[in-house]
Tab-separated table of C-alpha atoms in Angstrom:
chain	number	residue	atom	x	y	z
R	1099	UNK	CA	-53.277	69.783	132.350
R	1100	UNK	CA	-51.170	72.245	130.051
R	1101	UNK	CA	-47.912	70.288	130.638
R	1102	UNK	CA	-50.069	67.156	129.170
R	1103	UNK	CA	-51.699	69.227	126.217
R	1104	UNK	CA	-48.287	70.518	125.493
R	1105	UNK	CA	-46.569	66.809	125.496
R	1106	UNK	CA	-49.905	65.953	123.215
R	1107	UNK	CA	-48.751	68.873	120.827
R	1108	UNK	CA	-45.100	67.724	120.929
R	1109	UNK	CA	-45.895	64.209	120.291
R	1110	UNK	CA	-47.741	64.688	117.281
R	1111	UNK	CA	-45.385	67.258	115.601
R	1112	UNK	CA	-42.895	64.747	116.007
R	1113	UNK	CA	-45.161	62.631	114.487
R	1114	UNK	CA	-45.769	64.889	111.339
R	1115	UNK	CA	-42.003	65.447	111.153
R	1116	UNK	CA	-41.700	61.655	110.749
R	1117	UNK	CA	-44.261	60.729	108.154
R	1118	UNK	CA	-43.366	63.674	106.085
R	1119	UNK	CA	-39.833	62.002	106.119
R	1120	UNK	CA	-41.299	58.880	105.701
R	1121	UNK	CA	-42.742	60.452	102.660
R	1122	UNK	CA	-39.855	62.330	100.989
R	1123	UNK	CA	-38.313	61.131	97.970
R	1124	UNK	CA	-34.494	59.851	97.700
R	1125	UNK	CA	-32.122	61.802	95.734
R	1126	UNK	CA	-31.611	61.669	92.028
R	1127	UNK	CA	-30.058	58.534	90.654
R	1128	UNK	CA	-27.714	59.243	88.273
R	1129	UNK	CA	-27.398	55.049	86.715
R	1130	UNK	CA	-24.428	55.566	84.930
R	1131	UNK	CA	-25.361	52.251	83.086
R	1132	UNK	CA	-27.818	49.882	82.373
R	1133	UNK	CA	-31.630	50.799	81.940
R	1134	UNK	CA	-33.772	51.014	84.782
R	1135	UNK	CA	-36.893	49.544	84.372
R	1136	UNK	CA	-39.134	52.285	86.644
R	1137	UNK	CA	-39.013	55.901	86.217
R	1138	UNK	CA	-38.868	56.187	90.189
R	1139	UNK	CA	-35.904	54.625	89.730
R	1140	UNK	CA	-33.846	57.986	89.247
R	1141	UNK	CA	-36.255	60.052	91.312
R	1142	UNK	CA	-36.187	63.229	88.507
R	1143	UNK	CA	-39.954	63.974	89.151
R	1144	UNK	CA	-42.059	61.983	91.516
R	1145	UNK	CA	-45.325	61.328	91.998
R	1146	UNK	CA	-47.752	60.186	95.019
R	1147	UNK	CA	-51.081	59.686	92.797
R	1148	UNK	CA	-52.077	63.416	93.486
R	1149	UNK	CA	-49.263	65.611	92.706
R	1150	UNK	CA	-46.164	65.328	90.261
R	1151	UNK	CA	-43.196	67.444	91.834
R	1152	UNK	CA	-39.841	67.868	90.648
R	1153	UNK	CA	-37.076	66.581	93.456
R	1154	UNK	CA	-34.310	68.895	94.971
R	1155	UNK	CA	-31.965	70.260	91.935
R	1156	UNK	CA	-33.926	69.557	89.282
R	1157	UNK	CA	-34.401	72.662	87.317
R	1158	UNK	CA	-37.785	73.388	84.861
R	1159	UNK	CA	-37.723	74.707	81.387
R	1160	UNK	CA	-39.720	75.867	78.362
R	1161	UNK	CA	-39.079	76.513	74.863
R	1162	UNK	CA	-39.801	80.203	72.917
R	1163	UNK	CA	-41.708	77.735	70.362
R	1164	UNK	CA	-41.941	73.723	70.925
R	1165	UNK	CA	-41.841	70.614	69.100
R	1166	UNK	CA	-45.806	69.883	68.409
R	1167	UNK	CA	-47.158	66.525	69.974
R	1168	UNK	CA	-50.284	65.788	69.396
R	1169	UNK	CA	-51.477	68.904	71.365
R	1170	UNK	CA	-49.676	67.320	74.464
R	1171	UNK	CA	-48.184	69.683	76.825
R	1172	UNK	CA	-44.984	69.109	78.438
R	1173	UNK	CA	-42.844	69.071	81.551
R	1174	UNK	CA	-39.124	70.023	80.629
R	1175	UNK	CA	-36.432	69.320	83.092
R	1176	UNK	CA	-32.512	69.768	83.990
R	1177	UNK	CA	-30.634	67.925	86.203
R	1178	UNK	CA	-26.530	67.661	86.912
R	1179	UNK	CA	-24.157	66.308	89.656
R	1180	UNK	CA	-22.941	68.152	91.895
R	1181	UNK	CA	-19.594	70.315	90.167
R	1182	UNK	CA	-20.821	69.567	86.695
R	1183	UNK	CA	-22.087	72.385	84.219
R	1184	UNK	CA	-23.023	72.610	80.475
R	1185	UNK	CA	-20.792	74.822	78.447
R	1186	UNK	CA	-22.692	77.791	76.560
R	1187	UNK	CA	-23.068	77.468	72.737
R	1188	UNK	CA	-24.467	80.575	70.593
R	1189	UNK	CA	-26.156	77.772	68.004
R	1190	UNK	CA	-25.624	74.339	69.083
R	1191	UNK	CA	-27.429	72.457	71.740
R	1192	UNK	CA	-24.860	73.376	74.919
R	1193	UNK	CA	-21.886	70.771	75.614
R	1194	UNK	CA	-23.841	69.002	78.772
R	1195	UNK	CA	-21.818	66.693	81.062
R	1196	UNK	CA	-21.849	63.230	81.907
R	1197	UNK	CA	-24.317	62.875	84.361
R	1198	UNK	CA	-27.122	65.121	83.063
R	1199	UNK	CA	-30.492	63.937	83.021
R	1200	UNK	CA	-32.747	65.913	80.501
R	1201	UNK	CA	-36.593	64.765	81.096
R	1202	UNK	CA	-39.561	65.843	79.352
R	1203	UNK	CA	-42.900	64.809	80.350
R	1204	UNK	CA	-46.271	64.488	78.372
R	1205	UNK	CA	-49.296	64.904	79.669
R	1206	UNK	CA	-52.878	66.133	78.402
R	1207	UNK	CA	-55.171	68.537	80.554
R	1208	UNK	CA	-58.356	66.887	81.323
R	1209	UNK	CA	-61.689	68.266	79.730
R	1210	UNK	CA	-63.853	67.071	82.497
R	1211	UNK	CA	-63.019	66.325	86.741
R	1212	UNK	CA	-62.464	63.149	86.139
R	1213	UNK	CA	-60.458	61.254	83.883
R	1214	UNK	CA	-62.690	58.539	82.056
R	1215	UNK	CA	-60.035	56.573	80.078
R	1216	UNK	CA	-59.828	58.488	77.050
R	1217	UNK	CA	-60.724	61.978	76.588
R	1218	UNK	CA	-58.012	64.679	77.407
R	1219	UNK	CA	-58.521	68.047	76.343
R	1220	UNK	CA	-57.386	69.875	72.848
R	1221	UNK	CA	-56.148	73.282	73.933
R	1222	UNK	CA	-52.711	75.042	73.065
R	1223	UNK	CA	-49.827	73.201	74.305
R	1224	UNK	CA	-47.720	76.389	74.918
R	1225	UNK	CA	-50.641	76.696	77.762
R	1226	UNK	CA	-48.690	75.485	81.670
R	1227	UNK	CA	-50.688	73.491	84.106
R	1228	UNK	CA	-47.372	73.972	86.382
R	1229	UNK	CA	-48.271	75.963	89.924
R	1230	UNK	CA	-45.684	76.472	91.979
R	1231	UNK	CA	-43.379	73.537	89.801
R	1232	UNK	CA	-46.088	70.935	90.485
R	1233	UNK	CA	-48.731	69.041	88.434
R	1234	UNK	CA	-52.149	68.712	90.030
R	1235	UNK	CA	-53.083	65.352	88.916
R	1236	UNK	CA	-56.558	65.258	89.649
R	1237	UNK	CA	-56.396	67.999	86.556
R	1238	UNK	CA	-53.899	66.214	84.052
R	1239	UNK	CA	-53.453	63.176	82.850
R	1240	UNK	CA	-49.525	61.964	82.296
R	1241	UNK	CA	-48.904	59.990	79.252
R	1242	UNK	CA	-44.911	59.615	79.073
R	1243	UNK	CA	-41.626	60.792	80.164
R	1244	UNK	CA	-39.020	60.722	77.993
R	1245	UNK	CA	-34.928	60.727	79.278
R	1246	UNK	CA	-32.197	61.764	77.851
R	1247	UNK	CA	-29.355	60.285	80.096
R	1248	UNK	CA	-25.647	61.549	79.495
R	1249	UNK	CA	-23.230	58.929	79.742
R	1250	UNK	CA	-19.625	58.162	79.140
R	1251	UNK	CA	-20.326	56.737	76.002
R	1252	UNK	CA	-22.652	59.583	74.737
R	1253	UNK	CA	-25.993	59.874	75.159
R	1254	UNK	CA	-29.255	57.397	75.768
R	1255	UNK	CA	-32.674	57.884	75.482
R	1256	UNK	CA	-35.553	55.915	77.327
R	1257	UNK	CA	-39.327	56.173	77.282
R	1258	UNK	CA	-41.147	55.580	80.520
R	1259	UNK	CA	-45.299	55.154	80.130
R	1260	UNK	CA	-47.406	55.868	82.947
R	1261	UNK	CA	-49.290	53.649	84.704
R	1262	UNK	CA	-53.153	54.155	85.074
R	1263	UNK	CA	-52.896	55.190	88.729
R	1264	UNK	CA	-49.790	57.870	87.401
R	1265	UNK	CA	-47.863	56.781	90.407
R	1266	UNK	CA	-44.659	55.638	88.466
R	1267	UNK	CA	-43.834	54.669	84.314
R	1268	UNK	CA	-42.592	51.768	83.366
R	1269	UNK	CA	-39.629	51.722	80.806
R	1270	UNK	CA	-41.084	50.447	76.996
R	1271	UNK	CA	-37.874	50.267	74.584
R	1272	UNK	CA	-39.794	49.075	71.753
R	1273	UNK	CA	-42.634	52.220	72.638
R	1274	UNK	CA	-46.852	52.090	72.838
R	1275	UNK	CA	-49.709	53.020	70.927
R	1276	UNK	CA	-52.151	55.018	73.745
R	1277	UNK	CA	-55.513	55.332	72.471
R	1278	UNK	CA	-57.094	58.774	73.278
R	1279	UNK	CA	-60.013	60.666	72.214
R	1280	UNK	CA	-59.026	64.731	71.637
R	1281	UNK	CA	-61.597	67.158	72.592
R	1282	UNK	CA	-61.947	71.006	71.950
R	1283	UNK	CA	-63.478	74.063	73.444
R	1284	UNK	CA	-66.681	73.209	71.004
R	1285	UNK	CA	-66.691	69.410	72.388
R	1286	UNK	CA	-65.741	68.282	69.234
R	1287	UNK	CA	-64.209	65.151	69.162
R	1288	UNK	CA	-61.231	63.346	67.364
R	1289	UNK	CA	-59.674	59.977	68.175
R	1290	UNK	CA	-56.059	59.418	67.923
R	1291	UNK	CA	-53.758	56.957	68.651
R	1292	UNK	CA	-51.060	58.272	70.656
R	1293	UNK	CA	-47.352	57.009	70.212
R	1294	UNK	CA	-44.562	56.718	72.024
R	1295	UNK	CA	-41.881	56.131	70.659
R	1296	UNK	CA	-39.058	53.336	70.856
R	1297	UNK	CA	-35.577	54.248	71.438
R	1298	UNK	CA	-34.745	53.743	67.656
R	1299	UNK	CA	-37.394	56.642	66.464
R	1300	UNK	CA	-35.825	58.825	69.462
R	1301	UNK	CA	-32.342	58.238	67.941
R	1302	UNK	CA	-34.036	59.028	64.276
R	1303	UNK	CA	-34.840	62.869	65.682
R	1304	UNK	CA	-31.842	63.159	68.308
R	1305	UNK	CA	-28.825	62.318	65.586
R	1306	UNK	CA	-29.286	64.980	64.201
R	1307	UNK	CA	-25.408	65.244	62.778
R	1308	UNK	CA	-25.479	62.658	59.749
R	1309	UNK	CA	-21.572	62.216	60.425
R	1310	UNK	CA	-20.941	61.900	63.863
R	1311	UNK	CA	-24.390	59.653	64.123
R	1312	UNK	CA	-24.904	59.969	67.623
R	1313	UNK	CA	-27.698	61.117	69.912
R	1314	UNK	CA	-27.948	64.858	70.581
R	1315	UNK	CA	-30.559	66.861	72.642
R	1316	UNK	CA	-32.591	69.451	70.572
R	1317	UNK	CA	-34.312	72.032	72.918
R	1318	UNK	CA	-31.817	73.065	74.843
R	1319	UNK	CA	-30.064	75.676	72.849
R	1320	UNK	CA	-29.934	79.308	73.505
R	1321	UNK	CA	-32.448	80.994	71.110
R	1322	UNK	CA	-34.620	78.418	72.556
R	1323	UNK	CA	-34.016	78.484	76.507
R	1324	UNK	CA	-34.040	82.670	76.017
R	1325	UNK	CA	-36.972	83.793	77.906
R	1326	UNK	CA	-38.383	83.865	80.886
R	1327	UNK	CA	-39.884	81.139	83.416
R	1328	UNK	CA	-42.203	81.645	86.426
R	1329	UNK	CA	-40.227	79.360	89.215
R	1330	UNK	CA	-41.259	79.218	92.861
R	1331	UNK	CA	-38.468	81.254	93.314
R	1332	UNK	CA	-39.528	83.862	91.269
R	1333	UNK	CA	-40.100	85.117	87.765
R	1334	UNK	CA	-36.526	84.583	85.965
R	1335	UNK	CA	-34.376	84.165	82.718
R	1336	UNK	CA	-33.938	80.441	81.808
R	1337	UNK	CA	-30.250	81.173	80.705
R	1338	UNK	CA	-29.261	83.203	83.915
R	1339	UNK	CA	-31.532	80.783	86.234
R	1340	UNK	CA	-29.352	77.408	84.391
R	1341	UNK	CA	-26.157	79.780	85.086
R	1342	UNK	CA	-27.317	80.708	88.645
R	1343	UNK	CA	-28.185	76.789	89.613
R	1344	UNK	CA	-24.563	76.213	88.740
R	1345	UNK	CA	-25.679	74.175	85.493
R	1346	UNK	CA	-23.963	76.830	82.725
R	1347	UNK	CA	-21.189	78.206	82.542
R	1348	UNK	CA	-19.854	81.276	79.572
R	1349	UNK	CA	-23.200	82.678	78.738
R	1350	UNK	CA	-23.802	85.925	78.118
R	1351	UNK	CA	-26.382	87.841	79.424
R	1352	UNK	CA	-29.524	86.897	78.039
R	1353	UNK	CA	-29.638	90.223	75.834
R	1354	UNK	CA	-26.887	89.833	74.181
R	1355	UNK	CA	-27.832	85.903	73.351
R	1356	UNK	CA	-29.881	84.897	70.341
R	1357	UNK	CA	-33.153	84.494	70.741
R	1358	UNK	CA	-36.234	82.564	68.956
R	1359	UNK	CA	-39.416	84.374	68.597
R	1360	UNK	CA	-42.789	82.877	69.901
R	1361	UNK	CA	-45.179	81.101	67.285
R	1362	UNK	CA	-47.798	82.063	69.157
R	1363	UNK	CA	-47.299	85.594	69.607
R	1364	UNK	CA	-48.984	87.372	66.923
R	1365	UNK	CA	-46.779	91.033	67.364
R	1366	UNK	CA	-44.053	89.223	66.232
R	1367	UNK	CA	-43.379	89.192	62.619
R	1368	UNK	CA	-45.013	86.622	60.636
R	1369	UNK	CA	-41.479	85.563	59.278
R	1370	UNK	CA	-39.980	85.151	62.732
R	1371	UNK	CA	-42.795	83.156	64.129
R	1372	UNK	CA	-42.785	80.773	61.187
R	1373	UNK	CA	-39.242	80.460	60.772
R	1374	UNK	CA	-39.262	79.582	64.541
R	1375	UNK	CA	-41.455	77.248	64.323
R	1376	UNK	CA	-40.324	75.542	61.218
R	1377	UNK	CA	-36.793	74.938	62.891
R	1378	UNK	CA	-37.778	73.535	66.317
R	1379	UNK	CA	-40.281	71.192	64.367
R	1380	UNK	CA	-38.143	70.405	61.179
R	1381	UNK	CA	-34.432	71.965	61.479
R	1382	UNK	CA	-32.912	69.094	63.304
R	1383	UNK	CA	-33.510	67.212	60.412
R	1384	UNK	CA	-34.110	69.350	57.652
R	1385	UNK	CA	-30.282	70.854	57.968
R	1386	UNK	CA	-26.924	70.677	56.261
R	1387	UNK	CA	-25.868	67.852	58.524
R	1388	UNK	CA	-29.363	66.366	59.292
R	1389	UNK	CA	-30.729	63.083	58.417
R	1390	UNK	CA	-33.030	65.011	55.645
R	1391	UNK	CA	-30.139	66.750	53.798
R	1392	UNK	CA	-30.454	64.795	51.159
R	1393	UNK	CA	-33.980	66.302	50.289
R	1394	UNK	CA	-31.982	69.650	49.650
R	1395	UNK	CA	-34.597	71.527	52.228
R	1396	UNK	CA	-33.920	72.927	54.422
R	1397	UNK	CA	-35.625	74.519	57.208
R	1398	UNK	CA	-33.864	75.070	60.399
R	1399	UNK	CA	-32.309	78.600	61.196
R	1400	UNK	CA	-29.489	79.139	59.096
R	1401	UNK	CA	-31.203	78.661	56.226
R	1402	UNK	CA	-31.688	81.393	53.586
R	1403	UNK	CA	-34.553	82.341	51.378
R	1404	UNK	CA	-34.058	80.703	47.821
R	1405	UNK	CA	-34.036	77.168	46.607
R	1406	UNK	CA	-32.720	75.877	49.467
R	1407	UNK	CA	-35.135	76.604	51.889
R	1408	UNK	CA	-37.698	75.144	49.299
R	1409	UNK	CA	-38.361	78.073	47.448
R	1410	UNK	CA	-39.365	77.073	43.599
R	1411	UNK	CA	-37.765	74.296	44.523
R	1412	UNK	CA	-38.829	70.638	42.881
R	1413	UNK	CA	-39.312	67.786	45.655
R	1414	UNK	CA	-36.590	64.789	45.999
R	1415	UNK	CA	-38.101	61.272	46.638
R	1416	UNK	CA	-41.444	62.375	48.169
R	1417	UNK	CA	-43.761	60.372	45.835
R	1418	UNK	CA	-47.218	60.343	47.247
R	1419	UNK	CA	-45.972	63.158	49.839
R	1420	UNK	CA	-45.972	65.815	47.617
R	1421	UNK	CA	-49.687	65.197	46.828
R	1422	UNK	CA	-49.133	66.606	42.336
R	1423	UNK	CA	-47.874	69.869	44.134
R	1424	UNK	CA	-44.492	71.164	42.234
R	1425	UNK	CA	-42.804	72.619	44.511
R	1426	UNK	CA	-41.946	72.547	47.754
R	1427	UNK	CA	-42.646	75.934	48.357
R	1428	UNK	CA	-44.413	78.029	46.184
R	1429	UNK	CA	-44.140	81.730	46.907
R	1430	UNK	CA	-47.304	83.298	47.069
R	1431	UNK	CA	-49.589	79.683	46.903
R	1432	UNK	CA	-49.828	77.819	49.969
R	1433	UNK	CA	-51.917	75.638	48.527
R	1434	UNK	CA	-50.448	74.590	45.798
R	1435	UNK	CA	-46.830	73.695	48.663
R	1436	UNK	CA	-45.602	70.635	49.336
R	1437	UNK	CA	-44.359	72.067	53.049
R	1438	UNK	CA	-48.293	72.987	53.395
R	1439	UNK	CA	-49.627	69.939	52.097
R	1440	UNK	CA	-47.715	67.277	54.338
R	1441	UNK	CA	-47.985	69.647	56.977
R	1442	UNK	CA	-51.822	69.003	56.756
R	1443	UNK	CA	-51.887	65.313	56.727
R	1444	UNK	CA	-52.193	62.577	59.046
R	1445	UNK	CA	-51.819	59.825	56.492
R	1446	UNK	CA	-48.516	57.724	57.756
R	1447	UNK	CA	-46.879	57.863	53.976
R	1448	UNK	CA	-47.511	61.899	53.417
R	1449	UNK	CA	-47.196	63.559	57.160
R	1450	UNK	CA	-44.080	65.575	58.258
R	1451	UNK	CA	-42.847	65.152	60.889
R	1452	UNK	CA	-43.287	61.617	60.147
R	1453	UNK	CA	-43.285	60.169	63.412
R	1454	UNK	CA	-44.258	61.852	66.848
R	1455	UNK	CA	-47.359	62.841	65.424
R	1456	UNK	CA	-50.968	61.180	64.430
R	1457	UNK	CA	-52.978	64.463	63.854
R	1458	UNK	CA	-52.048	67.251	61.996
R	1459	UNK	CA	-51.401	70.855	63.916
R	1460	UNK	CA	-54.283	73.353	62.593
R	1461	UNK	CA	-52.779	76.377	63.760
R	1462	UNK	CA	-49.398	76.056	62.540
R	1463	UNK	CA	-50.466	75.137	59.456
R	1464	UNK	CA	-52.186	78.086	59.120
R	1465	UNK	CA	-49.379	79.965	60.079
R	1466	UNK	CA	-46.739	78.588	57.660
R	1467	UNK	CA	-49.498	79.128	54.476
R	1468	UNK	CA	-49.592	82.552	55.895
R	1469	UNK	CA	-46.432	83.205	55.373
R	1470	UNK	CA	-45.727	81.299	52.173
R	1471	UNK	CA	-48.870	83.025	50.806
R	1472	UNK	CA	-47.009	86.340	52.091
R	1473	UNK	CA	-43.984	85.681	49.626
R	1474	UNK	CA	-43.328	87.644	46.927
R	1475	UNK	CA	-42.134	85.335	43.096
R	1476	UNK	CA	-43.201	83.117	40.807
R	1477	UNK	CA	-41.518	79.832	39.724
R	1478	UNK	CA	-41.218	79.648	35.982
């Protein structure tokens, strides 16, 4: 009788070992061409309908202060070949290899158990609905995942959509409109129309060099990737975890590399918050070599207080975006700043960013005319 309960127990372990095989997902597909036309297709992240999990060598990040998306949150991810590693950069986005697959996933937390075709939930998207490097899907509801694919010819970018029963995306090169109804901790309710973009609008934020005019990534840089990440591992620095994984190589230890402050965190000084935020959501254009230099603004990290950076400083070209305001930024009048104003809107011809956005961002609105209204000058 125990030799038979003990084949029993055998039998079905051997069972379990099976289906779990049965069940795990194949290696990362690097396509070194071409675009594949499912997201599944290069096995980055993969889903069964109830989780989202990130396969074997694929490595999670976050940003000190991120690109604002609607109030989407967002998955992060690195992935290289085997004997392949970015090469540090104090200011640049690192050199990254051919083979690297950057992905970055969009998804909303849900305001109620179940998902009901529209409403996802406003709350800050610095907020993680990650446990243990895993998305609980019966909690979330996936929108997009964009790739950035690094290939010998440069760099590609392709936006996968999810489909309703977020098992897999499905590639959309010319993008989607996604209907969804935003709702806060009040239950007050806004409808927006979600876009994602087509590959042309990702190539409008990713060249962000004017002369070379090719694609570039924008997160990962070093004042951005600078902090720390709760992995199942272990609580860890992002630039000694990428070094650790074998994905970077010359970096110096993380306290001796620049670092971006936190929007969010209100001990930090209200000019390194703003500043931050200003050049993770503006900088890559709003540069000396970005597609905006010829506005003369400019807003990413190098930039210096004075007419430059907008101070006193009369808009180029705006025409209805500058809404009668004079300047682009007034010192001391947030109100009366073109920055502030297009900030503030959602109207299509006015808004900045201009695309990847169809509501404006309250709270970092009010952070920026904090700071402006903080500045000491007048504009004569």
């Amino acid at each position: 009788m125990m030799r038979t309960t003990a084949r029993k127990i055998a039998l079905l372990l051997v069972v379990f070992a099976l289906a779990a095989c049965a069940r795990q997902a194949p290696p990362v597909t690097f396509h070194a061409d071409g675009m594949p036309g499912k997201l599944s297709d290069w096995s980055v992240v993969v889903s069964d309908g109830a989780t989202l999990r990130l396969n074997a060598g694929v490595v999670p990040y976050d940003l000190n202060s991120a690109l604002f998306s609607d109030y989407a949150h967002k998955l992060r991810t690195i992935w290289m070949p085997n004997g392949v590693a970015a090469k540090y950069d104090a200011d640049a986005a690192f050199d990254f290899p051919v083979g690297t697959i950057i992905s970055k996933t969009f998804y909303f937390p849900l305001p109620d158990a179940q998902w009901d075709g529209k409403s996802v939930a406003r709350v800050d998207p610095a907020g993680s609905d990650l446990v243990g490097e895993k998305l609980d899907l019966s909690k979330v509801r996936l929108i997009e995942t964009r790739l950035l694919v690094r290939r010998e010819a440069g760099w590609i970018a392709l936006p996968y959509v999810w489909n309703d029963a977020q098992t897999d995306a499905k590639l959309e090169r010319i993008g989607a409109i996604v209907p969804l109804e935003l709702v806060d901790a009040a239950d007050a309710r806004t409808e927006i129309s979600y876009q994602v973009p087509d590959q042309n609008q990702c190539g409008s934020c990713h060249n962000t060099d004017n002369l070379a005019r090719v694609l570039q990534p924008i997160g990962p840089k070093a004042r951005h990737l600078n902090r720390d990440f709760d992995y199942t591992d272990g609580r860890a620095n992002q630039l000694a975890k990428l070094a650790q994984a074998g994905y970077l190589t010359g970096a110096p230890q993380p306290a001796a590399a620049p670092r971006a402050a936190d929007w969010h965190d209100a001990g930090a000084p209200l000019d390194a918050r703003a500043r931050a935020y200003l050049d993770i959501n503006c900088g890559h254009c709003h540069s000396a070599k970005g597609p905006a230099n010829t506005s003369g603004l400019m807003l990413d990290v190098h930039a210096q207080p004075g007419i430059h950076m907008g101070w006193c400083k009369q808009p180029v070209a705006a025409g209805k975006g500058t809404g009668d305001r004079l300047f682009d930024i007034k010192p001391g009048d947030a109100a009366g700043s073109v920055v502030v104003y297009r900030m503030d809107s959602d109207d299509p011809a006015v808004m900045m960013p201009e695309i990847g956005r169809s509501t404006a961002h309250r709270e970092a609105v009010k952070l920026v005319g904090d700071w402006i209204d903080a500045q000491q000058g007048a504009c004569n």
